[in-house]
Short mmCIF file of C-alpha atoms in Angstrom, two decimals:
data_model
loop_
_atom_site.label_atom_id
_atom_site.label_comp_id
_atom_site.label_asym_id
_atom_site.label_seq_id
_atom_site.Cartn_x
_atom_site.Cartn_y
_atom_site.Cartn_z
CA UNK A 622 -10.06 20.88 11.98
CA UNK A 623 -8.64 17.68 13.72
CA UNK A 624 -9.45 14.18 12.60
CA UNK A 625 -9.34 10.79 14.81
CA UNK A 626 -6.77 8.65 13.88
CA UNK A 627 -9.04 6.37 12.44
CA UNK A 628 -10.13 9.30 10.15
CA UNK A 629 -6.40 9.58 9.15
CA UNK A 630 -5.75 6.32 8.67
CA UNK A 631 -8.48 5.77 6.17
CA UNK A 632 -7.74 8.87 4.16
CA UNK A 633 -3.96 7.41 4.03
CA UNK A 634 -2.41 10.12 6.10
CA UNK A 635 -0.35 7.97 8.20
CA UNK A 636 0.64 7.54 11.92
CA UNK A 637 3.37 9.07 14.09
CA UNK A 638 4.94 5.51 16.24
CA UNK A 639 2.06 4.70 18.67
CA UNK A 640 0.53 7.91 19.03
CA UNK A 641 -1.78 8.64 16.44
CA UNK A 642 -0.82 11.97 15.44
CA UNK A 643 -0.12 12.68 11.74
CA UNK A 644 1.34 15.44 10.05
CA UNK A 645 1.46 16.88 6.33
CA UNK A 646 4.06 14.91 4.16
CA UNK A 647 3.74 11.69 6.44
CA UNK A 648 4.38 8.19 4.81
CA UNK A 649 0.83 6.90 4.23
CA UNK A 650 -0.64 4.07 6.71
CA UNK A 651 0.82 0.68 5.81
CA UNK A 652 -2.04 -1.69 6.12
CA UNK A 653 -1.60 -4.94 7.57
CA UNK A 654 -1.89 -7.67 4.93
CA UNK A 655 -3.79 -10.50 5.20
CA UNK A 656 -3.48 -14.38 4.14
CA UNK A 657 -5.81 -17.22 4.59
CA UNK A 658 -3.57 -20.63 4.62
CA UNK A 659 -4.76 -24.06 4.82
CA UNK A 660 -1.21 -25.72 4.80
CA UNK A 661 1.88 -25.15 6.77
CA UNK A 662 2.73 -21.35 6.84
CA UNK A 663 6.20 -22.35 5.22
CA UNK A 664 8.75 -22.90 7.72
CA UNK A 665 7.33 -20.12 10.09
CA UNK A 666 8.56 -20.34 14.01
CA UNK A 667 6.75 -19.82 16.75
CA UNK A 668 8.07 -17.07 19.65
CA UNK A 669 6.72 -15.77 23.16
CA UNK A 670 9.03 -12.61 23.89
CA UNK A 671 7.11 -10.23 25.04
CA UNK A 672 8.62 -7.24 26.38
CA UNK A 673 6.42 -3.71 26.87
CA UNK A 674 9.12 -1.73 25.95
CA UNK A 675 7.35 0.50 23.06
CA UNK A 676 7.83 -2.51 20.23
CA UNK A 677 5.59 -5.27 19.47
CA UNK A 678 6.81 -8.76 20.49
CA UNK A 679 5.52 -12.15 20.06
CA UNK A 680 3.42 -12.75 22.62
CA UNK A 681 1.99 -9.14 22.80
CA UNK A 682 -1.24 -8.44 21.77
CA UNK A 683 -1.52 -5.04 19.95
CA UNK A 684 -3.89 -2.98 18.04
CA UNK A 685 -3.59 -1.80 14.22
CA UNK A 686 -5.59 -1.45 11.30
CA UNK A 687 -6.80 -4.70 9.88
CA UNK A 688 -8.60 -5.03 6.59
CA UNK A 689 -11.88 -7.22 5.81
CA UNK A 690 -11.26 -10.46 4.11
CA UNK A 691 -14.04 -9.88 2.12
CA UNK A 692 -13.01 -6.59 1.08
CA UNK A 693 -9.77 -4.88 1.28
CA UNK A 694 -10.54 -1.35 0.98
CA UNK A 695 -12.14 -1.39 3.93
CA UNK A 696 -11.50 -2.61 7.75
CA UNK A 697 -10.94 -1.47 11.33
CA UNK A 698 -8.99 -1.37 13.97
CA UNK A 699 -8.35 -4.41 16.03
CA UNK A 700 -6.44 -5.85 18.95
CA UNK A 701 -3.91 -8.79 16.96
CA UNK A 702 -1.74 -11.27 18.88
CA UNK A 703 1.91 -11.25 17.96
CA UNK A 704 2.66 -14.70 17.29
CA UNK A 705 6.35 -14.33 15.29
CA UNK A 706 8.15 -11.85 13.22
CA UNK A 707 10.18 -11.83 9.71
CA UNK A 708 12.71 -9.10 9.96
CA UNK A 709 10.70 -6.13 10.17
CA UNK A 710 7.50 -7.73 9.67
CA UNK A 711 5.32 -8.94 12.32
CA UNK A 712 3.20 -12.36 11.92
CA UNK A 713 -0.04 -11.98 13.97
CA UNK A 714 -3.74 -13.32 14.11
CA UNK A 715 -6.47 -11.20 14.87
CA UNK A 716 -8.95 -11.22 17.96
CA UNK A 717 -12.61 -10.92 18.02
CA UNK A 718 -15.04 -10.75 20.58
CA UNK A 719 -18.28 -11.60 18.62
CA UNK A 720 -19.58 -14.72 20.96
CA UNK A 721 -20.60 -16.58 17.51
CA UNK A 722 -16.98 -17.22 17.69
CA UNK A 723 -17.10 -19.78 19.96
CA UNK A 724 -16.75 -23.33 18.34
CA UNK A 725 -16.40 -22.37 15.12
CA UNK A 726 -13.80 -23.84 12.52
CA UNK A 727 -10.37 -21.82 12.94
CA UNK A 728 -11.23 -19.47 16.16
CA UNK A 729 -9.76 -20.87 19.75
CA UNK A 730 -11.64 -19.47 22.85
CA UNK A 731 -8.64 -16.77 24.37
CA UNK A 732 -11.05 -16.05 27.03
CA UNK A 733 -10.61 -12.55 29.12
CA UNK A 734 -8.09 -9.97 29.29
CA UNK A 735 -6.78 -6.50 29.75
CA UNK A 736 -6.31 -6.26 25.55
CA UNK A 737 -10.59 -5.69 26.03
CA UNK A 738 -11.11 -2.54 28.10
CA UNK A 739 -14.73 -4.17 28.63
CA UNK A 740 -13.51 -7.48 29.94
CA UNK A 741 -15.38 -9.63 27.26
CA UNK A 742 -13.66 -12.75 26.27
CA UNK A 743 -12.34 -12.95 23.13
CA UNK A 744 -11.29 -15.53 20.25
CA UNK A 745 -8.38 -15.81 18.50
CA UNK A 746 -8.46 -16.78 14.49
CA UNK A 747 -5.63 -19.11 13.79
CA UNK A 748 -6.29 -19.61 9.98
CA UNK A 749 -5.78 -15.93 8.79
CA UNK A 750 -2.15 -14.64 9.33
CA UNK A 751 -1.55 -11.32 9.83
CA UNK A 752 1.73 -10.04 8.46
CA UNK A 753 2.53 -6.25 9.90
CA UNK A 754 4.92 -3.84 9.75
CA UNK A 755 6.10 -2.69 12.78
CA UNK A 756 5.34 0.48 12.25
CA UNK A 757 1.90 -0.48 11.78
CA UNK A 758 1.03 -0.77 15.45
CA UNK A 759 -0.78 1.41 17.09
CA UNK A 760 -0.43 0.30 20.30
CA UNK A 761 0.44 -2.34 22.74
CA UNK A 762 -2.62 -3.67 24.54
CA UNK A 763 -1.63 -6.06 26.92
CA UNK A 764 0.97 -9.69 27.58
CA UNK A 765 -1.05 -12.97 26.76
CA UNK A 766 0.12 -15.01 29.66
CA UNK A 767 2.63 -18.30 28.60
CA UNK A 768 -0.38 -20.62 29.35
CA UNK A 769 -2.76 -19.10 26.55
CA UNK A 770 0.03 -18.51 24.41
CA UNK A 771 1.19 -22.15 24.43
CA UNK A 772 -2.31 -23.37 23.67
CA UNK A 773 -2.65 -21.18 20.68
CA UNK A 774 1.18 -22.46 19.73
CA UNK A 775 0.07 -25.88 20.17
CA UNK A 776 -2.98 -25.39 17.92
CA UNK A 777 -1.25 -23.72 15.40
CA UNK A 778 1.24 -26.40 15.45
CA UNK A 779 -1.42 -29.56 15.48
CA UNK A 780 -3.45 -28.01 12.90
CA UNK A 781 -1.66 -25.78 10.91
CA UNK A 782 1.72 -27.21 11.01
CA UNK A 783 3.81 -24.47 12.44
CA UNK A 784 7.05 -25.18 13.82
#
């Protein structure tokens, strides 16, 4: 019988690249991890290089596995924006499209785009960074244009104190 990839990735079965296929003896699905900071994120630099060339770049937004901040054995897949990366790890923040979003303490208003298949607009959580390894992603959804990007930098910098 074959399972979704979402199946697979909560039994631990792991993911082939960006495809979704898994097969016996696969490396089990590394989990982003999550961290809630209220301080500067300790020297971390900011980066728009996007580039749809099968990798995940800063200033991509992509879609992996992201766990709930309120419990960690459970979460869902979710399109993430690529904001930096640490050797092989990627430093992201995760989108939402829940309209609550809007105004609320730590979300900025991304607005639109082709990362939401539905065209909702979405929010962007700046106080939760996502570190992932590359091999996490499941997929590249789409470029944030420089504009958006900026703003989100410029946030992050203000109120966050990223470099």
């Amino acid at each position: 019988m074959t399972t979704g990839w979402r199946d697979r990735a909560r039994r631990g079965l792991g993911l082939i690249g960006r495809l979704g296929g898994a097969r016996p003896g696969d490396p089990p699905v590394r989990r982003s991890r999550a961290r809630t900071f209220t301080g500067p994120p300790g020297g971390r630099h900011l980066d728009y290089a996007p580039q749809l060339d099968g990798r995940a770049d800063p200033g991509e937004i992509v879609w992996t596995w992201v766990t709930y901040e309120e419990d960690a054995t459970h979460g869902k897949d979710r399109p993430v924006l690529v904001v930096g990366r640490e050797d092989g790890t990627l430093l992201g923040l995760m989108l939402s499209s829940q309209h609550d979003r809007d105004g609320q303490h730590g979300w900025f208003a991304l607005g639109a785009g082709p990362w939401d298949r539905d065209g909702r607009p979405s929010w962007v959580r700046l106080d939760r960074v996502l570190t992932v390894p590359e091999d996490g992603i499941r997929r590249e959804g789409a470029v944030l244009d420089r504009r958006r990007f900026d703003a989100v930098a410029a946030r992050l910098r203000s109120d966050y104190g990223w470099l």
